[in-house]
XYZ file of C-alpha atoms in Angstrom:
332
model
C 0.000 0.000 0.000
C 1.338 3.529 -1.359
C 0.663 6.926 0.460
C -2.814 7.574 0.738
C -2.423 10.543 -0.289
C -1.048 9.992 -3.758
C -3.375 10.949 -6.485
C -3.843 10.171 -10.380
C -4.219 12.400 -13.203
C -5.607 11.498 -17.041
C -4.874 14.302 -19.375
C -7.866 12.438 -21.650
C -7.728 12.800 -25.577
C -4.083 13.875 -26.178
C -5.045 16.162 -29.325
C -7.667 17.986 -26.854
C -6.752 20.481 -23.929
C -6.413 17.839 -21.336
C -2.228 18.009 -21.846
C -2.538 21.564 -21.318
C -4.664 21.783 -18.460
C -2.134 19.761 -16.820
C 0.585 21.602 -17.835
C -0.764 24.836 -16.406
C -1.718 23.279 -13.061
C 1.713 22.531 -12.999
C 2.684 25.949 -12.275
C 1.570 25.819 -8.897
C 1.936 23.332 -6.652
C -0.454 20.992 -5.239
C -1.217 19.975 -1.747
C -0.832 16.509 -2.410
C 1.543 14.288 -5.119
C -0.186 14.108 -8.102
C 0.908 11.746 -11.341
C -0.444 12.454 -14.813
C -0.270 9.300 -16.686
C 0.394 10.228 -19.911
C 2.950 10.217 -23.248
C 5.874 12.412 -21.435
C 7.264 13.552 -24.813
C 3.588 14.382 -25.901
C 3.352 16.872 -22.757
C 7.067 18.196 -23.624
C 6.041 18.866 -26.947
C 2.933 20.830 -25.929
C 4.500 22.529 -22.823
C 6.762 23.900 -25.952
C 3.719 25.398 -28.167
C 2.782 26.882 -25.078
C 5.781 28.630 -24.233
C 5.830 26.815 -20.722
C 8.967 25.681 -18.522
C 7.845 22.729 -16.752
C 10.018 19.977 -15.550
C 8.456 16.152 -16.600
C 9.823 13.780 -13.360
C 9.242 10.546 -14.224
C 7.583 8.232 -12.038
C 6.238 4.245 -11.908
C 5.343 1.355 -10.132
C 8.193 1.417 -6.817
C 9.054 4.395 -7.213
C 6.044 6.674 -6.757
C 6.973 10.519 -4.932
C 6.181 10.884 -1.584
C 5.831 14.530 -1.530
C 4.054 16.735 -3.696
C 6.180 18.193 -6.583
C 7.168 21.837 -6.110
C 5.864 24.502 -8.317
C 6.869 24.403 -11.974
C 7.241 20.171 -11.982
C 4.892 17.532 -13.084
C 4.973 13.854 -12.435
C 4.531 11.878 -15.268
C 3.700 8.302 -15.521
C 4.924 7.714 -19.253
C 2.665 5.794 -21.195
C 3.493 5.353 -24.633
C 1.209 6.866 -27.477
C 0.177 5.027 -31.008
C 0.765 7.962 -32.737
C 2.556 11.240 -33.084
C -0.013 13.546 -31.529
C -0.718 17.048 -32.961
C -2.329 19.666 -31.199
C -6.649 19.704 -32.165
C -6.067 17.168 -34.702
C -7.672 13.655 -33.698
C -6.310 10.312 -34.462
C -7.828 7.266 -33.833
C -4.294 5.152 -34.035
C -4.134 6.909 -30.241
C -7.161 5.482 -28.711
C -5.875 2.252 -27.062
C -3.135 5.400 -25.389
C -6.429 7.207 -23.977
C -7.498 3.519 -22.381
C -4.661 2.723 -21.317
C -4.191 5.791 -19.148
C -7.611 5.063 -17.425
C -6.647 1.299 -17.176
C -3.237 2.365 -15.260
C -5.141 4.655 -13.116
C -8.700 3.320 -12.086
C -6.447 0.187 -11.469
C -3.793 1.940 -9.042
C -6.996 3.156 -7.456
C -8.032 -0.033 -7.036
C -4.792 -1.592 -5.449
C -3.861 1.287 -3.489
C -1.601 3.099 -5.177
C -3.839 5.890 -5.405
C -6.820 7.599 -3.003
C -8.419 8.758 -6.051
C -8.412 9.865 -10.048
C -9.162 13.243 -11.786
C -9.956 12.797 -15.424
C -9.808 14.904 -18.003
C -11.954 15.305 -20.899
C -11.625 12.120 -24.150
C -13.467 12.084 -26.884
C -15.436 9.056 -27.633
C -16.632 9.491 -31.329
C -12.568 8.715 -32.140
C -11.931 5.875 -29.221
C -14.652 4.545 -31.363
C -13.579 5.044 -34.622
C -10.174 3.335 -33.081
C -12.539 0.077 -33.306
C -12.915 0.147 -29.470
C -16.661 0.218 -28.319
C -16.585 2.994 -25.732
C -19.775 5.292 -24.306
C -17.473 7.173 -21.426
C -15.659 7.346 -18.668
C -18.462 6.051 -16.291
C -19.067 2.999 -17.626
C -15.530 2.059 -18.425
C -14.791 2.755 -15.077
C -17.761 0.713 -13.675
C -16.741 -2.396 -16.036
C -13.126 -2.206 -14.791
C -14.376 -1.902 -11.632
C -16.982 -4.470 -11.442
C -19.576 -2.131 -10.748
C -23.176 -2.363 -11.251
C -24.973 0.191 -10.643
C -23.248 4.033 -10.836
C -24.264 7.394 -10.630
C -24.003 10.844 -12.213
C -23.543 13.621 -9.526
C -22.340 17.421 -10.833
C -21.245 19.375 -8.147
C -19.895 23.054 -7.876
C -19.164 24.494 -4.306
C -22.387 25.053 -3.120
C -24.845 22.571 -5.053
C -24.516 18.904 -5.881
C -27.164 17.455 -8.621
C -27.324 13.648 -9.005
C -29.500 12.029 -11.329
C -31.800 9.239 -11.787
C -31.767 8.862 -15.250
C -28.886 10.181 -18.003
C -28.409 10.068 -21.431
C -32.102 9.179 -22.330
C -34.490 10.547 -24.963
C -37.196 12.260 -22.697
C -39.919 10.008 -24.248
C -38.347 7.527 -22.238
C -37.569 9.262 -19.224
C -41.168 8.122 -17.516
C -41.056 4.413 -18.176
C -37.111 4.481 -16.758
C -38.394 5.865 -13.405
C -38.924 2.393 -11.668
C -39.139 2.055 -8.013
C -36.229 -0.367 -8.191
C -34.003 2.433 -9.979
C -35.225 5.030 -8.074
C -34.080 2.945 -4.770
C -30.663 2.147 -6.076
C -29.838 5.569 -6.928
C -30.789 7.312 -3.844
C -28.895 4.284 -1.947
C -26.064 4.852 -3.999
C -26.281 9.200 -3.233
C -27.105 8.533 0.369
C -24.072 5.800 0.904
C -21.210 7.927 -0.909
C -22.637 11.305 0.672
C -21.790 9.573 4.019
C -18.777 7.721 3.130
C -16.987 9.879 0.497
C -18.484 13.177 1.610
C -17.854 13.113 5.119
C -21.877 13.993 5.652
C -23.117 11.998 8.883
C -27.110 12.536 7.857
C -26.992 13.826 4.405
C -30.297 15.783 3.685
C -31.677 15.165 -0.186
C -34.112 16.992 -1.905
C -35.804 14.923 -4.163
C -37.167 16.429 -7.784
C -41.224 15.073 -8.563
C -40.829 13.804 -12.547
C -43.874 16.138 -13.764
C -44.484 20.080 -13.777
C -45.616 20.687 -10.091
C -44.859 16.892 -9.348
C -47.719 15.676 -10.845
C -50.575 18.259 -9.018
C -51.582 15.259 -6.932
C -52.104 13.018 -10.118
C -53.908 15.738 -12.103
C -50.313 16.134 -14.473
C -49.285 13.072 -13.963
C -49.056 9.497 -11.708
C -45.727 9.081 -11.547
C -45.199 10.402 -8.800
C -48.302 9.050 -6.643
C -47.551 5.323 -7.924
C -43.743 5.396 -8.089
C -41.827 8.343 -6.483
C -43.645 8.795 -3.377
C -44.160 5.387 -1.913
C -40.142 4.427 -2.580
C -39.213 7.749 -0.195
C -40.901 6.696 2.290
C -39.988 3.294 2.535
C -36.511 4.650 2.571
C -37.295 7.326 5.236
C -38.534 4.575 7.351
C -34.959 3.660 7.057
C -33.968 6.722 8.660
C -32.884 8.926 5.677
C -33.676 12.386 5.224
C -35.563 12.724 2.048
C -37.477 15.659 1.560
C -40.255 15.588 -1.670
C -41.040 14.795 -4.795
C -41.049 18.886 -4.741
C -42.063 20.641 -8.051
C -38.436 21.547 -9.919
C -38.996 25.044 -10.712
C -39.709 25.836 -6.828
C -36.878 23.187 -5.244
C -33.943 25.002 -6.705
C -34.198 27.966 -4.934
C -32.258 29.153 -2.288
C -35.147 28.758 0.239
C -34.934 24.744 -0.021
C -31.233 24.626 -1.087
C -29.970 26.561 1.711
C -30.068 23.526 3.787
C -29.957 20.509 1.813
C -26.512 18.160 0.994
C -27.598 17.234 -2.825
C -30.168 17.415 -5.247
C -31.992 14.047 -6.451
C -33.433 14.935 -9.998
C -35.312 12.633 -12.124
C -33.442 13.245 -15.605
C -30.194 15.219 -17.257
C -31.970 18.466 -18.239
C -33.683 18.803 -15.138
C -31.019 19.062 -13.237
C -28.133 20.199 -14.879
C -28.745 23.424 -16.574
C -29.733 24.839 -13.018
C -26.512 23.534 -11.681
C -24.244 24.832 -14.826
C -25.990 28.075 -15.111
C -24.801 28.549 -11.274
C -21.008 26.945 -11.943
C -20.265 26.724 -15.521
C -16.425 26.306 -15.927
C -16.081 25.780 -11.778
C -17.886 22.510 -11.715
C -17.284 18.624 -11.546
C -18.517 15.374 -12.277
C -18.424 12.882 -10.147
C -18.977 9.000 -9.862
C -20.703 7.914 -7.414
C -21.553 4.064 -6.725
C -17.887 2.952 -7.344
C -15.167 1.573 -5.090
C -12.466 4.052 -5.805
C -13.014 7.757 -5.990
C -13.299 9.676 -9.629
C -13.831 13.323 -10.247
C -13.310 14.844 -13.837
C -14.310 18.372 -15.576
C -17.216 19.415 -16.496
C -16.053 20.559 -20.086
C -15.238 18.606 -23.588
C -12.417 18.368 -25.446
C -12.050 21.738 -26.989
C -10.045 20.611 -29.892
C -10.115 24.103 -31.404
C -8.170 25.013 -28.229
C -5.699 22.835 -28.035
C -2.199 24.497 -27.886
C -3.995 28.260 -27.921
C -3.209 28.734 -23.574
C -6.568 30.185 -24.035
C -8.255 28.278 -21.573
C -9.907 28.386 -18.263
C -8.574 25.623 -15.780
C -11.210 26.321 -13.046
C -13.280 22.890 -14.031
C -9.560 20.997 -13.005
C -9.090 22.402 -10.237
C -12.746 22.069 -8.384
C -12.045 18.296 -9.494
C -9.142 18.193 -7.990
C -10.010 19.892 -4.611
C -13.404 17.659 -4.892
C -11.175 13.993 -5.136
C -8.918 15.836 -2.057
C -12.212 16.369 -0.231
C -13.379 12.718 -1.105
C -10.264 10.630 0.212
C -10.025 12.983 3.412
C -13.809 12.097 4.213
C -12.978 8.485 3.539
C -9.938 8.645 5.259
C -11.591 10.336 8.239
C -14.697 7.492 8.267
């Protein structure tokens, strides 16, 4: 067993801004040792087109830093590309690179090398086009971690959105909200808000599925027949679940002011509340697996790859989030 303390770093889709977010993070340093695993000469080259003077100190398996590196210094786990990489142009000879980089570090997470990874963005029309079936980060990370059941949580520093449902047409939204999903999600929220969060009685609010959450069956039943019976078998349980509450009236600062996360039922009820309030300072988180994973809340941004015209405040929420995560965990 390594340092706790020692975390991992994927710069995702080496043509995107991923190298460079790293690079620039660099400048400072960081409370605890962090490793990107990545191509080394693939961040020289792009620490060159942007005109910055950072040191690459290699690092491996037995011989992992102890200490965080000092300000202008990057640990690099070198990981060896497919192809040459240029700066916003994609190549699909590189996506077996952008796996193996989440291979090395979900793994080291998993045999305690490291207390957690921070992932930057990938792009997954060209892992695809690399003739590797790939959706995203999530569920590669819950198949290499033998995980079942996971879930989405955004998070900026005051709000934390987790969702029921994700990447669904909304025609199929209703029939998706089963009792049996909607009690594995909140028992995944409720478990990881206690054991990754630090939260001793984490307080939900839970979103109703229809305008006014269903106007007592008037807009909808969903809510009367699904939503509503599996809270309170889970408050009978002893957690604190407050709802189905009509969307448009939770997210105010009224209810938010004292609740630990939002439960909403699908992707665009959720999250365009929570970017609105933290585009560009917001994270993505995991939830439901055994190792802890934060990333940005951004793409790719091929067209700014190698510009230094971009914003690294997405990064660096992540990586004060996976800081926050292993402390809690730690601490439990």
């Amino acid at each position: 067993m390594q340092d706790p303390k020692l975390f991992a770093l994927t710069p995702g889709e080496p043509a995107g801004i991923g190298p460079d977010l790293c690079l620039l993070l660099s400048r400072e340093a960081q409370p605890h040792p962090l490793v990107a695993i990545a191509n080394r000469q693939m961040l020289a080259d792009r620490a060159k087109l942007l005109d910055l003077d950072i040191q690459l100190l290699e690092v491996g398996p037995g011989r992992w830093p102890q200490q965080p590196a000092p300000a202008g210094a990057l640990f690099v786990w070198d990981t060896p590309l497919g192809a040459a990489v240029a700066a916003g142009r994609l190549d699909p000879a590189n996506a077996a690179y952008v796996l193996e980089t989440l291979t090395r570090a979900g793994t080291g997470c998993l045999n305690g090398d490291f207390a957690g990874m921070i992932t930057a963005p990938v792009h997954k029309g060209v892992i695809n086009e690399g003739g590797v079936a790939f959706s995203g980060h999530t569920e590669f990370l819950a198949e290499l971690t033998h995980t079942e059941q996971v879930v989405m949580m955004l998070a900026t520093r005051d709000l934390r959105v987790a969702l029921v449902t994700t990447h669904l047409p909304l025609r199929d939204v209703a029939d998706a909200i089963t009792a049996e999903r909607l009690e594995r999600v909140t028992r995944i929220l409720h478990a990881d808000l206690r054991d990754k969060f630090g939260l001793a009685s984490p307080r939900i609010l839970v979103c109703g599925l229809n305008p006014h959450a269903g106007e007592g069956g008037h807009l909808g039943h969903e809510e009367i027949d699904v939503i509503e019976p599996t809270l309170e078998r889970l408050r009978e349980e002893g957690m604190d679940l407050i709802g189905p509450l009509p969307a448009d009236t939770l997210f105010t600062p009224k209810h938010l002011e004292h609740c630990d996360a939002v439960l909403a039922m699908y992707h665009d009820q959720g999250l365009p509340v929570l970017k609105y309030k933290g585009f560009g300072a917001a994270v993505n988180v995991t939830l439901g697996l055994p190792i802890i994973r934060t990333s940005v809340d951004h793409g790719t941004a091929l067209d700014l790859a190698g510009s230094g015209r971009i914003d690294g405040g997405s990064l660096l929420v992540a990586l004060e989030t996976a800081y926050q995560m292993a402390e809690a965990r730690n601490a439990g």
